[in-house]
Coordinates of C-alpha atoms in Angstrom, one line a residue:
M1 CA -125.2 -65.5 28.4
E2 CA -127.7 -65.3 31.4
Q3 CA -128.5 -61.8 32.2
E4 CA -129.3 -62.4 35.9
V5 CA -125.7 -63.5 36.3
L6 CA -123.6 -61.5 33.7
R7 CA -123.5 -58.2 32.3
M8 CA -121.7 -56.7 29.8
K9 CA -120.3 -53.2 30.3
T10 CA -120.4 -51.4 27.1
G11 CA -119.0 -48.1 28.2
H12 CA -117.6 -46.1 30.9
L13 CA -114.5 -48.2 30.9
D14 CA -112.6 -45.5 32.7
A15 CA -114.6 -46.1 36.0
F16 CA -112.7 -49.5 36.1
L17 CA -109.3 -48.8 35.0
V18 CA -106.6 -47.2 36.9
M19 CA -103.0 -46.3 36.2
Q20 CA -100.1 -48.2 37.9
T21 CA -99.0 -45.1 39.6
A22 CA -102.5 -44.3 41.2
T23 CA -102.3 -44.6 45.0
V24 CA -104.0 -47.0 47.3
V25 CA -106.2 -44.2 48.5
E26 CA -107.0 -43.1 45.0
A27 CA -108.0 -46.7 44.1
M28 CA -110.2 -46.9 47.1
Q29 CA -111.9 -43.9 45.8
K30 CA -112.4 -44.9 42.5
I31 CA -113.8 -48.5 43.6
D32 CA -116.2 -46.5 45.8
F33 CA -117.3 -44.7 42.6
N34 CA -117.8 -47.9 40.4
A35 CA -119.3 -49.9 43.3
K36 CA -118.0 -53.3 41.9
G37 CA -115.1 -53.7 44.3
I38 CA -112.5 -54.1 41.4
L39 CA -110.1 -52.0 39.4
F40 CA -108.0 -53.0 36.3
V41 CA -104.7 -51.7 36.2
V42 CA -103.3 -50.4 32.9
D43 CA -100.3 -49.0 31.5
E44 CA -100.2 -45.4 29.6
E45 CA -101.6 -47.1 26.4
Q46 CA -104.2 -48.8 28.4
R47 CA -102.8 -52.2 28.2
L48 CA -103.7 -54.6 31.1
I49 CA -100.8 -55.2 33.6
G50 CA -102.9 -56.3 36.7
V51 CA -106.0 -56.3 38.7
V52 CA -106.6 -55.0 42.1
T53 CA -109.8 -55.6 44.4
D54 CA -111.1 -54.0 47.4
G55 CA -109.9 -57.3 49.2
D56 CA -106.4 -56.8 48.1
I57 CA -106.6 -53.2 49.3
R58 CA -107.8 -54.4 52.7
R59 CA -105.4 -56.9 53.2
W60 CA -102.8 -54.4 52.2
L61 CA -103.9 -51.7 54.7
I62 CA -104.2 -54.5 57.4
K63 CA -100.6 -55.4 56.8
T64 CA -99.1 -51.9 56.6
G65 CA -101.5 -49.0 57.1
D66 CA -99.9 -47.3 54.1
L67 CA -102.5 -45.2 51.9
R68 CA -99.8 -43.5 50.0
E69 CA -98.2 -46.7 48.4
T70 CA -98.9 -47.2 44.5
V71 CA -101.4 -49.9 43.0
Q72 CA -98.6 -51.6 41.4
K73 CA -97.2 -52.6 44.7
I74 CA -100.5 -54.9 45.4
M75 CA -102.0 -55.8 42.2
N76 CA -102.3 -59.2 41.1
R77 CA -100.1 -59.4 38.1
N78 CA -101.7 -62.5 36.4
P79 CA -105.4 -61.3 35.9
K80 CA -107.9 -63.8 34.0
V81 CA -108.9 -62.4 30.8
I82 CA -111.1 -63.3 27.9
Y83 CA -110.9 -62.7 24.1
P84 CA -114.0 -61.5 22.0
K85 CA -114.1 -64.8 20.3
E86 CA -114.5 -66.6 23.7
L87 CA -117.3 -64.8 25.1
K88 CA -119.5 -67.7 25.2
A89 CA -117.3 -69.3 27.9
A90 CA -117.3 -66.1 30.0
K91 CA -119.9 -67.7 32.7
E92 CA -118.2 -70.9 32.9
R93 CA -114.8 -69.2 33.4
M94 CA -115.8 -66.8 36.0
E95 CA -117.6 -69.5 38.1
R96 CA -114.4 -71.6 37.7
Y97 CA -111.9 -69.0 39.0
S98 CA -114.8 -67.5 41.5
I99 CA -114.3 -64.2 40.1
T100 CA -117.0 -61.2 39.6
A101 CA -115.4 -59.5 36.5
L102 CA -113.5 -60.5 33.7
P103 CA -112.0 -58.1 31.2
V104 CA -112.3 -58.5 27.5
V105 CA -108.6 -57.7 25.7
D106 CA -107.5 -57.7 22.2
T107 CA -104.5 -59.3 20.9
Q108 CA -102.3 -56.2 22.0
D109 CA -103.9 -56.7 25.7
H110 CA -105.9 -53.5 25.6
V111 CA -109.0 -53.5 27.7
T112 CA -112.0 -53.1 25.2
D113 CA -114.8 -54.2 27.6
I114 CA -115.5 -55.9 31.0
I115 CA -118.2 -58.7 31.7
F116 CA -119.6 -58.8 35.2
R117 CA -121.0 -61.4 37.5
E118 CA -123.1 -59.3 39.8
A119 CA -121.2 -59.1 43.2
E120 CA -124.6 -58.9 44.8
D121 CA -125.3 -62.3 43.7
V122 CA -121.7 -63.7 45.3
L123 CA -122.6 -61.7 48.5
E124 CA -126.2 -63.2 48.9
E125 CA -124.4 -66.8 48.1
R126 CA -122.3 -66.2 51.2
K127 CA -125.2 -64.8 53.0
E128 CA -127.2 -67.9 52.5
R129 CA -124.6 -70.1 54.2
Q130 CA -125.8 -68.4 57.4
A131 CA -122.1 -67.6 58.3
L132 CA -123.0 -65.7 61.5
K133 CA -125.7 -68.1 63.1
G134 CA -125.1 -68.5 66.5
I135 CA -123.1 -65.2 66.9
P136 CA -124.7 -62.4 69.0
V137 CA -125.1 -58.8 68.1
V138 CA -125.4 -55.8 70.5
V139 CA -127.0 -52.7 69.4
M140 CA -126.3 -49.5 71.4
A141 CA -129.5 -47.8 71.5
G142 CA -129.5 -46.1 74.8
G143 CA -128.2 -42.5 73.7
K144 CA -130.3 -39.3 73.3
G145 CA -129.1 -38.4 69.9
T146 CA -128.5 -35.0 70.5
R147 CA -127.2 -34.2 67.1
L148 CA -130.5 -35.0 65.6
Y149 CA -132.5 -32.6 67.6
P150 CA -135.5 -31.8 67.3
Y151 CA -136.3 -35.3 65.7
T152 CA -134.9 -37.1 68.8
K153 CA -137.1 -34.7 71.1
I154 CA -140.0 -36.7 69.7
L155 CA -138.5 -40.1 68.7
P156 CA -135.7 -42.0 70.1
K157 CA -132.7 -42.3 67.6
P158 CA -133.0 -45.9 67.0
L159 CA -136.6 -45.5 65.7
I160 CA -136.1 -42.4 63.5
P161 CA -136.9 -43.7 60.0
I162 CA -134.6 -44.1 56.8
G163 CA -137.1 -44.1 54.3
D164 CA -139.8 -45.7 55.9
I165 CA -138.1 -48.1 58.4
P166 CA -136.5 -47.3 61.4
I167 CA -132.6 -47.4 61.2
M168 CA -132.5 -50.0 64.0
E169 CA -134.8 -52.4 62.2
R170 CA -132.4 -52.0 59.0
I171 CA -129.5 -52.9 61.2
I172 CA -131.2 -56.0 62.3
H173 CA -132.3 -57.0 58.9
V174 CA -128.7 -56.8 57.5
F175 CA -127.5 -59.0 60.3
R176 CA -130.4 -61.3 59.7
G177 CA -129.1 -61.9 56.3
F178 CA -125.8 -63.5 57.6
G179 CA -127.9 -65.7 59.9
V180 CA -127.8 -63.8 63.2
Q181 CA -130.8 -64.6 65.4
E182 CA -129.8 -63.5 68.8
F183 CA -129.9 -59.6 69.2
Y184 CA -129.4 -57.4 72.6
A185 CA -130.5 -53.6 72.5
T186 CA -129.0 -51.5 75.1
V187 CA -131.7 -48.9 76.1
N188 CA -132.1 -45.8 78.0
Y189 CA -133.7 -42.7 76.7
K190 CA -137.2 -43.3 75.6
K191 CA -136.9 -47.2 75.9
G192 CA -140.6 -47.6 76.2
M193 CA -141.2 -46.7 72.5
I194 CA -138.4 -48.8 71.5
K195 CA -140.0 -51.6 73.1
S196 CA -143.4 -50.9 71.9
Y197 CA -142.2 -50.7 68.5
F198 CA -140.6 -54.3 68.5
A199 CA -143.2 -55.9 70.4
E200 CA -145.3 -55.1 67.2
N201 CA -142.7 -55.7 64.4
L202 CA -140.7 -58.6 65.8
G203 CA -139.5 -60.8 63.1
D204 CA -137.9 -64.1 63.0
F205 CA -135.3 -63.2 65.7
R206 CA -135.0 -62.8 69.3
L207 CA -134.3 -59.2 71.0
R208 CA -133.5 -58.7 74.4
Y209 CA -133.2 -55.6 76.3
V210 CA -130.4 -54.3 78.5
E211 CA -131.8 -51.5 80.5
E212 CA -129.6 -48.6 81.9
N213 CA -130.8 -46.8 84.8
Q214 CA -128.3 -44.0 84.0
P215 CA -126.0 -43.4 81.0
L216 CA -123.0 -46.0 80.9
G217 CA -121.6 -45.3 77.6
T218 CA -121.0 -47.3 74.7
A219 CA -119.2 -50.0 76.6
G220 CA -120.4 -49.7 80.2
S221 CA -124.0 -51.2 79.3
L222 CA -122.2 -54.5 78.2
S223 CA -121.5 -55.0 81.9
L224 CA -125.3 -55.4 82.5
I225 CA -125.7 -58.4 80.2
E226 CA -126.4 -61.3 82.3
G227 CA -124.7 -64.8 81.8
G228 CA -122.2 -63.1 79.2
F229 CA -121.3 -64.7 76.0
H230 CA -119.3 -67.8 75.1
T231 CA -118.2 -66.9 71.7
P232 CA -117.1 -63.7 70.1
F233 CA -119.9 -61.0 69.7
I234 CA -120.6 -57.9 67.7
V235 CA -121.4 -54.5 68.9
T236 CA -122.7 -51.9 66.7
N237 CA -124.0 -48.2 67.3
C238 CA -127.7 -47.8 66.5
D239 CA -127.0 -44.9 63.9
V240 CA -124.5 -46.6 61.3
L241 CA -125.0 -49.0 58.3
I242 CA -121.9 -50.8 57.2
H243 CA -121.8 -51.9 53.7
A244 CA -119.5 -54.7 53.9
D245 CA -119.1 -58.7 54.3
Y246 CA -119.9 -59.1 57.9
A247 CA -118.9 -62.8 57.8
D248 CA -115.6 -61.9 56.4
I249 CA -115.1 -59.1 59.3
F250 CA -115.9 -61.9 61.8
H251 CA -113.5 -64.3 60.2
Y252 CA -110.7 -61.7 60.1
H253 CA -111.1 -61.1 63.9
Q254 CA -110.8 -64.8 64.6
T255 CA -107.9 -65.6 62.3
A256 CA -105.9 -62.3 63.2
G257 CA -106.0 -63.3 67.0
N258 CA -107.6 -60.3 68.1
E259 CA -109.1 -59.7 71.3
L260 CA -111.0 -56.3 69.8
T261 CA -111.6 -55.5 66.3
M262 CA -112.7 -52.2 65.2
V263 CA -114.3 -51.6 61.8
T264 CA -112.8 -48.5 60.5
A265 CA -113.6 -46.3 57.4
L266 CA -111.6 -44.1 55.1
K267 CA -112.2 -40.5 55.7
N268 CA -110.9 -37.9 53.0
I269 CA -110.9 -34.3 54.0
V270 CA -110.0 -31.5 51.7
V271 CA -108.6 -28.5 53.4
P272 CA -110.6 -25.5 51.6
Y273 CA -107.4 -23.1 51.5
G274 CA -103.9 -23.1 50.3
V275 CA -101.6 -24.5 52.8
I276 CA -98.4 -22.9 53.7
H277 CA -95.4 -25.1 54.6
S278 CA -92.6 -23.0 56.5
S279 CA -89.4 -23.4 58.3
G280 CA -87.7 -20.9 60.6
N281 CA -87.3 -17.3 60.3
G282 CA -90.8 -17.1 58.7
R283 CA -89.4 -18.7 55.5
I284 CA -92.0 -20.2 53.1
D285 CA -90.6 -23.5 51.8
S286 CA -93.4 -24.6 49.8
M287 CA -97.3 -24.0 49.1
E288 CA -99.9 -26.5 48.9
E289 CA -103.4 -25.8 47.2
K290 CA -106.4 -27.2 48.9
P291 CA -104.4 -30.5 49.9
K292 CA -106.3 -33.7 50.9
L293 CA -106.0 -35.5 54.2
S294 CA -106.9 -39.1 54.4
Y295 CA -107.5 -40.8 57.6
F296 CA -109.2 -44.0 59.1
V297 CA -112.2 -43.2 61.5
N298 CA -114.1 -45.4 64.0
T299 CA -117.4 -46.8 62.5
G300 CA -118.9 -47.8 65.9
M301 CA -118.9 -51.5 64.7
Y302 CA -116.7 -54.0 66.9
I303 CA -115.9 -57.6 67.3
L304 CA -115.2 -58.5 70.9
N305 CA -113.8 -61.5 72.5
P306 CA -116.3 -62.7 75.3
D307 CA -114.0 -62.5 78.1
L308 CA -113.7 -58.8 77.4
L309 CA -117.2 -58.3 79.4
G310 CA -115.0 -58.8 82.5
E311 CA -112.7 -55.9 81.7
I312 CA -115.6 -53.4 81.9
P313 CA -116.1 -51.7 85.1
K314 CA -119.8 -52.0 86.4
G315 CA -121.7 -48.9 87.0
V316 CA -119.6 -46.2 85.6
C317 CA -119.6 -44.6 82.0
F318 CA -117.3 -46.3 80.1
H319 CA -116.8 -46.2 76.3
M320 CA -115.5 -48.6 73.7
T321 CA -112.7 -46.2 73.0
D322 CA -111.9 -46.5 76.8
L323 CA -111.6 -50.2 76.5
A324 CA -109.5 -50.2 73.4
D325 CA -107.1 -47.8 75.0
K326 CA -107.0 -50.1 78.0
L327 CA -106.0 -53.0 75.8
L328 CA -103.4 -51.1 74.0
K329 CA -101.8 -50.0 77.0
E330 CA -101.7 -53.5 78.3
G331 CA -100.0 -54.5 75.0
R332 CA -102.9 -56.6 74.0
K333 CA -104.2 -57.1 70.6
V334 CA -106.6 -54.6 69.0
G335 CA -107.1 -54.7 65.2
M336 CA -108.9 -53.0 62.7
Y337 CA -110.7 -53.9 59.6
P338 CA -110.6 -51.2 57.0
I339 CA -113.6 -50.6 54.7
S340 CA -114.1 -47.5 52.2
E341 CA -115.5 -44.2 52.9
D342 CA -118.7 -44.9 50.5
S343 CA -119.4 -48.1 52.8
F344 CA -119.8 -46.4 56.0
L345 CA -123.3 -44.4 56.5
D346 CA -123.8 -42.5 59.6
M347 CA -127.1 -41.1 60.3
G348 CA -125.8 -39.1 63.2
E349 CA -126.1 -35.7 61.7
F350 CA -128.7 -34.4 59.3
E351 CA -126.5 -34.0 56.3
E352 CA -125.3 -37.7 56.8
M353 CA -128.9 -38.8 57.1
R354 CA -129.6 -37.5 53.7
R355 CA -126.4 -39.3 52.3
M356 CA -127.7 -42.5 53.7
E357 CA -131.1 -41.9 52.1
E358 CA -129.6 -41.3 48.9
K359 CA -127.2 -44.2 49.2
L360 CA -130.1 -46.5 49.8
S361 CA -132.1 -45.1 46.9
L362 CA -134.7 -43.8 49.3
K363 CA -134.6 -40.1 48.5
A364 CA -137.9 -38.7 47.6
E365 CA -138.1 -37.6 44.0

């Protein structure tokens, strides 16, 4: 086997196995943990009965929004498998079926091992297709970043380093991997520092500045872009990193017929107390210890159709959520592209900034 393509998982199978009674939200959390985008569904005796991927979950959530359904509802009941005596054919079989993981099963269908084709390699293949070449990206870089004081008293938020690279440069680098060459930055607070940095560190891309004289909100500054766009374009906050296939997000926006697509992330919140459910007359019906609540939150990354620029009022503060609300009230199509909790990294607060560094393996030893 070619080690750069395939890797045998000889232990810790539990991270890749899920019971058929597990909920969608539980499966998403387990996929976050194993970081491979896939789970194999088993029965009580660990016999393989299906497979579910992050893509399966995403399609289910786009269709229904239901986090509480069990994985047996959405799993593929005919997973590809391999037997121990066939291991030499694993690479060819995975490439033939365009799959990244192949379970090894015995004659009773018990999962005994898993062979992986690195998901990162597959993503790199897609990136190399330059799937987003010609698509403009607007980075919202004009805010003061008050949640990061006192850092942002010295540096504008887009230049705060994650590791040794400013967050805005990291964002641009990810988009460059998908072929994006045309970037816009909306700037206001300490804009001279941002311009000076990129004047000295400009790579193989074009960066234009959209200068606000007053804060116009996350959508208001888009009205200052001269000439508009002729294709759907991407807008992202300057303090978030999204681990996802940007080409797939863009493709979903186009095929779904959305006017605006919002990238959303799962957020799990544990209530740190026992919760009381009551009815009238002060009667307690039931008690629930430290319940977990799950919601989808706005990540600050969007895909917009170009004609939406004409929907944004000029010279007033107007946010992307204002634009989404306007479209919804008019009965127009606003969609979401869901990602997992661990795929959304936000450096807007110190604790989240430390989490971002850890996720990117940049934490100092």
